[in-house]
Amino acid sequence: MKTFISFPEARDIVLDHLPGPHEDHIALDMALGKTLGRPIVAAENIPPFDNSAMDGFAVRAQDVPAPGTCLPLAGEISAGCSDTPPLTPGACVRIMTGAPLPDGANAVLPIEVAEAHPTENSVTFLKAAIPGNHVRPAGQDMPRGHTVLEAGKVLGSADIAVLASLGQVQVPITRPPGVSIVTTGNELIEPSEPLRPGKIRNANGLALAAQIATAGGQLYGQFHAPDTREAVRNALEAARGGNMLVISGGVSVGEYDFVKDVLEDMGLSMLFWRVRQRPGKPLVFGLLGDIPVFGLPGNPVSSAVCFEAYVRPALAGMLGRQNVLPRLESAVLDKHIPKKRGLHHFVPGQAWWVDRTLTVAPAGPQGSHIVSSLARADGLIHLPELLEEAPAGMSVSFERLR
Ligand code: AMP
Ligand code: MG
């Protein structure tokens, strides 16, 4: 077991010890935000047929070689038409956006460059036709046989449009890992309860559940244990049925911090305890069988930050996502931040643009118990462990929070 390791090393250990994704299928109308389990190959051409990009007139381009050409009008094709006769040479047909191009036609002249003569049943064109103009060829968007979506993509609304266009109503996804939450602490009462002397409300249970939901996980169960070995053991045993275990509190060096001991009694292979970071130094990580287990420090900011730094990337890895690590933006510090050399600092910060510079500053008073500053934050300012100080004007990395 390693101890007091760096943030990058700790995160690498986590990412190297994750079970792989499980494949599943889901109905398309439930697929938003899920991770694609396999690449999607177009089985059909989309668009399925050549069609008009404009309301106008379909012609053979060679029949309208110059402005001023007049052609007889041979009919009309609207969107959805299924039996379009071929275009008679030397004639034109009125055509609507999305309507199939008749055989023989190879260009569309928009209504804006045409003058219809209803009595003569003819049309004069103010422009010459150019082959292919305003025609959307079959397969232009998604040619049959091409990969249109890569495995590991988190599905957004445009991906839903792609899948719907292809008729892919059952979507191959990776199954959201079931995550159990165990909170610990004699001092904790339910958020619904009135405060009593010495008690505080359990903030982490619901906050972690919210983080799990936005990270693509599924809540397997919420458990709470007071600070006795037996209660902690019972809660952890009840919680170990999921694919991941996230524990809050009880991992430090206090007299009532039983989580590590109990986990080891249960057979945890502990991979590290304590990371050179602030907040969240007492973080524990290990494996119970193949279940990744995170023991997060109980202070609400520590719990939330450790989730972002380790648990969210771990869930992304278990989901087989393309991007496991958060995207970091370059920013400039607006205010000096007190820095302790030898610890990676995650500072809840606000971000705004000054001209073209992303500017960041701490989001209010800092402390691992000051969750209101985290709530005001747009993201986390990263100050790597080797930095001695963090003066105003310095370039830093900024990780946006969801
Ligand atoms: P611990 O990690 O158990 O030593 O707890 C560190 C601090 O976080 C203590 O002040 C606890 O009261 C507080 N704390 C622990 N768990 C929670 C929780 N679920 N919600 C809010 N605060 C907590
Ligand atoms: Mg505690």
Coordinates of N, CA and C and ligand atoms in Angstrom, one line a residue, residues 183-184 187-188 200-205 248-250 257 297-300, ligand 1:
T183 N -22.3 6.9 4.2 CA -21.8 8.1 5.0 C -21.6 7.6 6.4
T184 N -20.6 8.2 7.1 CA -20.3 7.8 8.5 C -20.3 9.0 9.4
E187 N -22.3 12.4 14.4 CA -22.8 13.7 14.4 C -23.9 14.0 13.4
L188 N -24.1 13.0 12.5 CA -24.9 13.3 11.3 C -26.4 13.0 11.6
I200 N -25.0 17.8 13.0 CA -25.1 18.5 11.8 C -25.8 17.7 10.8
R201 N -26.3 18.3 9.8 CA -27.1 17.5 8.8 C -26.1 16.9 7.8
N202 N -26.5 15.7 7.3 CA -25.7 14.9 6.3 C -25.8 15.6 5.0
A203 N -24.7 16.3 4.7 CA -24.7 17.1 3.4 C -24.1 16.1 2.3
N204 N -23.2 15.3 2.6 CA -22.5 14.5 1.6 C -23.3 13.4 0.9
G205 N -24.2 12.8 1.7 CA -25.0 11.7 1.1 C -25.7 12.2 -0.2
S248 N -18.0 8.2 2.8 CA -17.7 9.5 3.2 C -17.4 9.5 4.7
G249 N -16.2 10.1 5.1 CA -15.8 10.2 6.5 C -15.2 9.0 7.1
G250 N -14.6 9.2 8.2 CA -14.0 8.1 9.0 C -12.7 7.5 8.4
D257 N -12.3 6.8 13.6 CA -12.2 6.6 12.2 C -11.9 5.1 11.9
P297 N -12.6 11.8 2.5 CA -12.7 12.5 3.8 C -14.1 13.2 3.9
G298 N -14.6 13.3 5.2 CA -16.0 13.7 5.4 C -16.3 15.2 5.2
N299 N -15.3 16.1 5.3 CA -15.6 17.5 5.1 C -16.2 17.6 3.7
P300 N -17.3 18.4 3.6 CA -18.1 18.4 2.4 C -17.2 18.9 1.2
Ligands
AMP1 P1 -14.3 12.8 9.1 O1 -13.7 12.7 7.8 O2 -15.3 11.7 9.5 O3 -13.2 13.0 10.1 O4 -15.2 14.1 9.1 C1 -14.5 15.4 8.9 C2 -15.5 16.5 9.0 O5 -16.5 16.4 8.1 C3 -16.2 16.5 10.4 O6 -16.3 17.9 10.8 C4 -17.5 15.9 10.1 O7 -18.5 16.4 10.9 C5 -17.8 16.4 8.7 N1 -18.6 15.4 8.0 C6 -18.4 14.1 7.9 N2 -19.4 13.5 7.1 C7 -20.2 14.5 6.7 C8 -21.4 14.5 6.0 N3 -21.9 13.4 5.4 N4 -22.0 15.7 5.8 C9 -21.5 16.8 6.3 N5 -20.4 16.9 7.0 C10 -19.7 15.7 7.3

